[in-house]
Short mmCIF file of C-alpha atoms and ligand atoms in Angstrom, two decimals:
data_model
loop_
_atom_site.label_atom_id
_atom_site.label_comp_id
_atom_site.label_asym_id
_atom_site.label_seq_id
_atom_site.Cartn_x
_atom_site.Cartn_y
_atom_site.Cartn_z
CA UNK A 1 -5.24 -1.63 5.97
CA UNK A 2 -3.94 1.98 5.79
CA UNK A 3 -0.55 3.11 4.47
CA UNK A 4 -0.07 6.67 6.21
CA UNK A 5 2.96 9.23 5.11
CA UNK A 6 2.66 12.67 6.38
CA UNK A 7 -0.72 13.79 5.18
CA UNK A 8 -1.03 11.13 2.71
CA UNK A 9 -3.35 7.98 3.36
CA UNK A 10 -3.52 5.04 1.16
CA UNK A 11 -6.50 2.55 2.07
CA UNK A 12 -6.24 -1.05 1.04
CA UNK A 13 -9.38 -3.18 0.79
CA UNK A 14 -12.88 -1.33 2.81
CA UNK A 15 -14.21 -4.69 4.56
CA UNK A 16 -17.34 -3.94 6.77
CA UNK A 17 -16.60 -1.26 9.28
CA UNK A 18 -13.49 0.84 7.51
CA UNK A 19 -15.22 3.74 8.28
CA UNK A 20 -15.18 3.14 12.00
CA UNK A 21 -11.42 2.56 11.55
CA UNK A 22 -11.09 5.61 9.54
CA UNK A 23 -12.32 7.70 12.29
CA UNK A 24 -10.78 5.58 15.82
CA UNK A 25 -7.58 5.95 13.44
CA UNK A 26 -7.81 9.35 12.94
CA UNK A 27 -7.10 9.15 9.08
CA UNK A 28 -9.49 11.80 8.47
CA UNK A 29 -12.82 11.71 6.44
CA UNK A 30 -11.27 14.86 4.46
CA UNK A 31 -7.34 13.96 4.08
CA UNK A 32 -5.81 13.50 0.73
CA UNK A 33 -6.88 9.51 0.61
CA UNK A 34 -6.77 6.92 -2.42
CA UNK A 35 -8.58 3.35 -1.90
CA UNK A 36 -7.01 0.64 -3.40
CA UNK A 37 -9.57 -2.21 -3.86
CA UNK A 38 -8.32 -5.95 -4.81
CA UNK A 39 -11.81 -7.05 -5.64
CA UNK A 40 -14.88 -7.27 -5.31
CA UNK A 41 -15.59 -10.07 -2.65
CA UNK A 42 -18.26 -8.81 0.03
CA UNK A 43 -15.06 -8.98 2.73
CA UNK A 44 -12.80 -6.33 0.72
CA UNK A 45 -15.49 -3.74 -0.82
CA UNK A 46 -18.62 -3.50 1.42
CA UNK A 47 -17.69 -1.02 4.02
CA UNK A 48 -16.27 1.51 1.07
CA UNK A 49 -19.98 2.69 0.67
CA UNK A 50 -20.07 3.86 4.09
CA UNK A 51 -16.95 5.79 3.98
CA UNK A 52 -18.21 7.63 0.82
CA UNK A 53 -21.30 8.82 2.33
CA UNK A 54 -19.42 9.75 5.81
CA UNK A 55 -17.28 11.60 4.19
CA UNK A 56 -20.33 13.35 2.61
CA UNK A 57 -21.73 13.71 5.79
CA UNK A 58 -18.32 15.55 6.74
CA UNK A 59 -18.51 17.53 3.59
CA UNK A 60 -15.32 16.28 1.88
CA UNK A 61 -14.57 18.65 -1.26
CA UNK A 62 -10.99 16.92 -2.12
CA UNK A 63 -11.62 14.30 -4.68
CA UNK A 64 -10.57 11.10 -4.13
CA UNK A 65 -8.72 8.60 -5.93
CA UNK A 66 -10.33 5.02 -6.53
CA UNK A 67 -8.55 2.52 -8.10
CA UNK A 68 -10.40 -1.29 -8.14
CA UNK A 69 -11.96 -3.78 -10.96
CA UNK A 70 -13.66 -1.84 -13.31
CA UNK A 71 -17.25 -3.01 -12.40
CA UNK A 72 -16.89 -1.72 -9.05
CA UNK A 73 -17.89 1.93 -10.50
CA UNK A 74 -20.74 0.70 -11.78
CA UNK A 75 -21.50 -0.76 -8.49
CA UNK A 76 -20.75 2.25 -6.74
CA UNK A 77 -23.15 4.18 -9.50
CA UNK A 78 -25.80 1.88 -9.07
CA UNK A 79 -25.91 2.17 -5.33
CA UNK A 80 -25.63 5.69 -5.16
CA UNK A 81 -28.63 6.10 -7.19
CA UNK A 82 -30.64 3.40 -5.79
CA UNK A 83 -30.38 5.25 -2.62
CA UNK A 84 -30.45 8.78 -3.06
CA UNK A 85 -26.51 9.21 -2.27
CA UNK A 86 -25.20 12.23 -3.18
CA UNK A 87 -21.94 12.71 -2.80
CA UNK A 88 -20.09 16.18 -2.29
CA UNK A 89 -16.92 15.50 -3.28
CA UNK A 90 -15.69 13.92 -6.62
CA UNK A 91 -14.62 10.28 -7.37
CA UNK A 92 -11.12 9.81 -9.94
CA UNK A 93 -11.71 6.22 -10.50
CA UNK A 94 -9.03 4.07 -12.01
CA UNK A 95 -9.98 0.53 -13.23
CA UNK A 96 -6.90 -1.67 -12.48
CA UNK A 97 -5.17 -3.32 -15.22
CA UNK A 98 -1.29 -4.38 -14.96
CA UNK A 99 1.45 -1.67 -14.35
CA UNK A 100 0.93 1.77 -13.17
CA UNK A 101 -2.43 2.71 -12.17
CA UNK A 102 -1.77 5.98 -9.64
CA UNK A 103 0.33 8.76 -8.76
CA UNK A 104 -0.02 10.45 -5.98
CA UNK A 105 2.17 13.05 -4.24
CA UNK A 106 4.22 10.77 -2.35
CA UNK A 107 3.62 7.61 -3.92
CA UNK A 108 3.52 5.42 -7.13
CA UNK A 109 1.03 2.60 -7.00
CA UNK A 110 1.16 -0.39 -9.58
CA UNK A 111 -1.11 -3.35 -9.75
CA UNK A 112 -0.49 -7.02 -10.81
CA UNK A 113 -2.96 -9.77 -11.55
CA UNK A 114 -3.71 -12.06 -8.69
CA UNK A 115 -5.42 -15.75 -9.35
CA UNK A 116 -8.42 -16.03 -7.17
CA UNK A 117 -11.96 -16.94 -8.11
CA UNK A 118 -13.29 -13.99 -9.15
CA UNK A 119 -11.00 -11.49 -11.17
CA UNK A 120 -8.69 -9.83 -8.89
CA UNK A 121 -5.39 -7.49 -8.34
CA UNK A 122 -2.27 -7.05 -6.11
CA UNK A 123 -0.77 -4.10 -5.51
CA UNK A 124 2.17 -2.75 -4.77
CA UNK A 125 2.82 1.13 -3.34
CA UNK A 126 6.08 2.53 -3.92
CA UNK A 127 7.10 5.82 -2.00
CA UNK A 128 9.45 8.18 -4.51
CA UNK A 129 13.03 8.62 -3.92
CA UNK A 130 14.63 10.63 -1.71
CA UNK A 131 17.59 12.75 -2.52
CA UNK A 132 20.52 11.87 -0.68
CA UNK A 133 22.65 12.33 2.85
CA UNK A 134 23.57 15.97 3.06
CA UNK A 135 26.61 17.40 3.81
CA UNK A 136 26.88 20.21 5.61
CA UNK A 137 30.37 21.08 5.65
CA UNK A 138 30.61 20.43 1.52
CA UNK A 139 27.70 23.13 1.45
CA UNK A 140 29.93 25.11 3.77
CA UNK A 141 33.11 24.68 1.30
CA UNK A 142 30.91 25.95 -1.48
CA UNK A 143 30.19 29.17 0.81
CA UNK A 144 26.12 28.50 0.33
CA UNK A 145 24.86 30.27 2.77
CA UNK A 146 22.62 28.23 5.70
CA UNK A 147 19.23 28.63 4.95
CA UNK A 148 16.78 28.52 2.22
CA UNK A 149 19.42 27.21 0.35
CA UNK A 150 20.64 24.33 1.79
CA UNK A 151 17.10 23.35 2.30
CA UNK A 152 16.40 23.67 -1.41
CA UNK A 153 19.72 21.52 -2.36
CA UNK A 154 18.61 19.13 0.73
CA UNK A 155 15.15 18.68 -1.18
CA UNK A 156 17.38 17.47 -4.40
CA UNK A 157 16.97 20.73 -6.60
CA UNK A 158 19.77 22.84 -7.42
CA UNK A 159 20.37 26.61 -6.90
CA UNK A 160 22.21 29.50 -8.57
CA UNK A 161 24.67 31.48 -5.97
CA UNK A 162 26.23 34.29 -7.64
CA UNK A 163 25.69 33.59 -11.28
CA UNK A 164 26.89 29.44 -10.41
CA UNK A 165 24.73 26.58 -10.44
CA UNK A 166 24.96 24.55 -7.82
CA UNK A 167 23.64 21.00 -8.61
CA UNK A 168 22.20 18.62 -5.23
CA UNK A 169 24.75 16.29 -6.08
CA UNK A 170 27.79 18.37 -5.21
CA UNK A 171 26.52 18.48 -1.60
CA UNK A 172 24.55 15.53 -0.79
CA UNK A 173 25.09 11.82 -1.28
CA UNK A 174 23.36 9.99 -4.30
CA UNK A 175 19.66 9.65 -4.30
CA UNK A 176 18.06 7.13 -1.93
CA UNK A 177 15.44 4.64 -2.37
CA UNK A 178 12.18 4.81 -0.93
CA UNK A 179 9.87 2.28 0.46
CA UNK A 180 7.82 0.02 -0.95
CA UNK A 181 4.98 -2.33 0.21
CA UNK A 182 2.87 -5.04 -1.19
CA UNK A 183 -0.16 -6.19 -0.94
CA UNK A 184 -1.67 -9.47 -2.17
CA UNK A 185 -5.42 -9.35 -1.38
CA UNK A 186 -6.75 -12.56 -2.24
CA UNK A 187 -4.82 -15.20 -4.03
CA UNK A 188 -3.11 -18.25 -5.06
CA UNK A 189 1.07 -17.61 -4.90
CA UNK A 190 2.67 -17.53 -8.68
CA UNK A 191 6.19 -16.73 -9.56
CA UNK A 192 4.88 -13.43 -11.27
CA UNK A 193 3.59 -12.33 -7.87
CA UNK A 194 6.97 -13.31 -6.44
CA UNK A 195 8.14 -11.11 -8.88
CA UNK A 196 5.98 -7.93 -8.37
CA UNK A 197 6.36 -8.03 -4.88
CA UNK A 198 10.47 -8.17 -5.12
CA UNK A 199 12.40 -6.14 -2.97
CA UNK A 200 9.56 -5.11 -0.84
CA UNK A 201 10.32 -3.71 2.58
CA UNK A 202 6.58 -4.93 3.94
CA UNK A 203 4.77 -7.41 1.83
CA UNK A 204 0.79 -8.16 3.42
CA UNK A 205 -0.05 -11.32 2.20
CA UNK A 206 -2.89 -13.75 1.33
CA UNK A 207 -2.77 -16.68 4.33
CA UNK A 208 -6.41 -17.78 4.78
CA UNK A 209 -5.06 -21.86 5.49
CA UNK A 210 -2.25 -23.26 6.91
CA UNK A 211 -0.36 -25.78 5.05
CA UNK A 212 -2.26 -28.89 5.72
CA UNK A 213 -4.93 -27.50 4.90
CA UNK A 214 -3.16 -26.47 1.14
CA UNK A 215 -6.14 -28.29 -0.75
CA UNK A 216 -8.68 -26.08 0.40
CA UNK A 217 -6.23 -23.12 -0.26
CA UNK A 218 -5.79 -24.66 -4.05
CA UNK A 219 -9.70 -25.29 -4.44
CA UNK A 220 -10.74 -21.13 -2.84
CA UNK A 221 -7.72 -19.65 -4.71
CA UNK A 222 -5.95 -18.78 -1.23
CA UNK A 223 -2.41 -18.81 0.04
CA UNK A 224 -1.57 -21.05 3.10
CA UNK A 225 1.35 -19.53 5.71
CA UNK A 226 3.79 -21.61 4.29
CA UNK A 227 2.96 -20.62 0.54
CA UNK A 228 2.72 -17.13 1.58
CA UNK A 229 6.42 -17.78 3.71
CA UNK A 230 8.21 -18.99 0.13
CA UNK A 231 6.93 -15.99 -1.88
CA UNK A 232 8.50 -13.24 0.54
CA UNK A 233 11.57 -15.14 0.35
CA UNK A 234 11.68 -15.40 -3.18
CA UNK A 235 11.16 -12.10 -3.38
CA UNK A 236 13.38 -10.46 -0.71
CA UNK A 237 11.05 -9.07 1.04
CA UNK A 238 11.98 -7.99 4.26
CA UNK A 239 9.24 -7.86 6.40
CA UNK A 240 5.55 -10.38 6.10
CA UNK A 241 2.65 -9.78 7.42
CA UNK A 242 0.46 -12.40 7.43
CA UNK A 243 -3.32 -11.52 6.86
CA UNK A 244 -6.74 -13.13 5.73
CA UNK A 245 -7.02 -15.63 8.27
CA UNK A 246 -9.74 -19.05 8.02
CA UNK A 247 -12.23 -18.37 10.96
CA UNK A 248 -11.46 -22.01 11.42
CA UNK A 249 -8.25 -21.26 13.82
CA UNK A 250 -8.78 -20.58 16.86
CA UNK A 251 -5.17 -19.47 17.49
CA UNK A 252 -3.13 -17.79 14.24
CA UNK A 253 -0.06 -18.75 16.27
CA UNK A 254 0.37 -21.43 14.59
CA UNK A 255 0.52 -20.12 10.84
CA UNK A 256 3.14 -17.74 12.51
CA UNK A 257 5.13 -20.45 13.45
CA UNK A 258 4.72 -22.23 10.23
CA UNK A 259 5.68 -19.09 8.01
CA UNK A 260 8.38 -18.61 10.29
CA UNK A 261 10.14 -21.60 9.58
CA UNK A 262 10.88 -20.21 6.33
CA UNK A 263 10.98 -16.43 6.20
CA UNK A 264 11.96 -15.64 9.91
CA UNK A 265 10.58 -12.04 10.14
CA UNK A 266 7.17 -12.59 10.00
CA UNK A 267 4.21 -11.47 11.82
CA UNK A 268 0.51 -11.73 11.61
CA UNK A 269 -1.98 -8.52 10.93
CA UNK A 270 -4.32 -7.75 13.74
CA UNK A 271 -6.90 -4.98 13.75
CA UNK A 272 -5.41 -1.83 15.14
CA UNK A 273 -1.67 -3.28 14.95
CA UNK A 274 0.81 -0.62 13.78
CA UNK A 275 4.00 -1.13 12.19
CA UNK A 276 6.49 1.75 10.97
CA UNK A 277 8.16 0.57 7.81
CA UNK A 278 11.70 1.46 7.86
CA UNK A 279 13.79 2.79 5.18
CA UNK A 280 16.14 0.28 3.00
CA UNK A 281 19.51 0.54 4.25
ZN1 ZN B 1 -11.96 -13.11 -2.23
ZN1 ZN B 2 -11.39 -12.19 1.10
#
């Protein structure tokens, strides 16, 4: 799963084959990239060593930010020197621990403890505000002149016209919210998750089982449809994906269906499905 604003790319989970993705995607082997790993289950973490060394192979120079358990450095350390890897760019490893573990340009990313069988985090990425709606004809009224500017008071910072300051706020609306989207990776649903993942204007979430199959889902530490249904509702989400499907359905229609009955706007992840993630009204 890829989160991409602008030049920005946030990865979530490298399962076997990312780095195909990275490329059919075109998220580029040298953008500005962090990888957000849940844990360290073969399905979530084995294709990120493949991505490092392509992007070594593409001589990447920008560092880029890791953020994951903290024995997955040591697994990427290990690796790299069992087999000869040299990498040409540098790592910024985070190890994940609750609240805020990155900042990037666009984004703040926070993590959350998940309950699965093996420790393991949830994340949620939360683009920064945007300033507000601005109006032209209050800019106009102020006799700033079009140009530079209004596109410095559009970006939210104020400017001095003739020995006045000018604040954003006396030409634009108040500051809007940006978006924000969870993640669950693998896990059991909890209140504190419900919680984290409030207000979230996509929420991908845990649904290996459907619901009569919720034993199984209690004894793995997954989520079934339904369970994964009742969390985005409790938490306002406004959008679920559904993701992490049992190979034992042959159709995922079903879960759909099932999820639906509770949280209406749901839909299930697919390799290669895109979805543009609005902003809050
Ligand atoms: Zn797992
Ligand atoms: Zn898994």
């Amino acid at each position: 799963m890829a989160i991409k604003r602008e030049g920005e790319v946030i990865l979530m989970d490298c399962g076997e084959g990312v780095q195909r993705r990275v490329l059919s995607e075109s998220l580029g082997l040298g953008s500005d990239m962090s990888i957000l790993i849940t844990h360290l289950h073969g399905d979530h973490v084995t294709g990120l060593l493949g991505l490092l060394q392509t992007m070594s192979l593409a001589q990447r120079r920008k560092p880029l930010n890791v953020v994951g358990p903290e024995k997955l450095l040591k697994w990427l350390e290990v690796t790299a020197e069992l087999l000869h890897i040299g990498l040409t760019f540098p790592i910024q490893f985070s190890a994940a621990k609750p609240g805020v573990v990155l900042r990037t340009g666009a984004f703040r990313v926070r993590a959350a403890r998940a309950n699965h069988s093996i420790q393991a985090f949830s994340y949620v990425v939360e683009e920064l505000g945007r300033p507000g709606v601005f109006y032209p004809e209050k800019a106009k009224a102020l006799k700033v002149p079009e140009g530079k500017l209004w596109s410095r008071l559009q970006k939210g910072r104020s400017v001095i016209l003739k020995g006045r300051r000018i604040e954003p706020l006396e030409v634009t609306g108040p500051p809007r919210p940006g978006r924000k989207i969870g993640y669950s990776g693998d896990t059991r649903p909890s209140a504190g998750l419900a919680r984290f993942f409030s207000g979230s204007d996509l929420l991908i979430f845990d649904s290996t089982f459907k619901d009569v199959d919720r034993e199984k889902a209690i004894e793995r530490k997954h989520s079934t449809s339904l369970e994964a249904a009742s969390l985005a509702k409790k938490a306002r989400a406004r959008q679920l994906a559904l993701t992490h499907f049992s190979a034992r359905y042959n159709n995922i229609s079903s879960l759909v269906r099932e999820a639906r009955r509770v949280f209406p706007n749901t839909i299930a992840a697919a390799d290669g499905l895109s979805v543009e993630v609005a902003y809050p009204e």
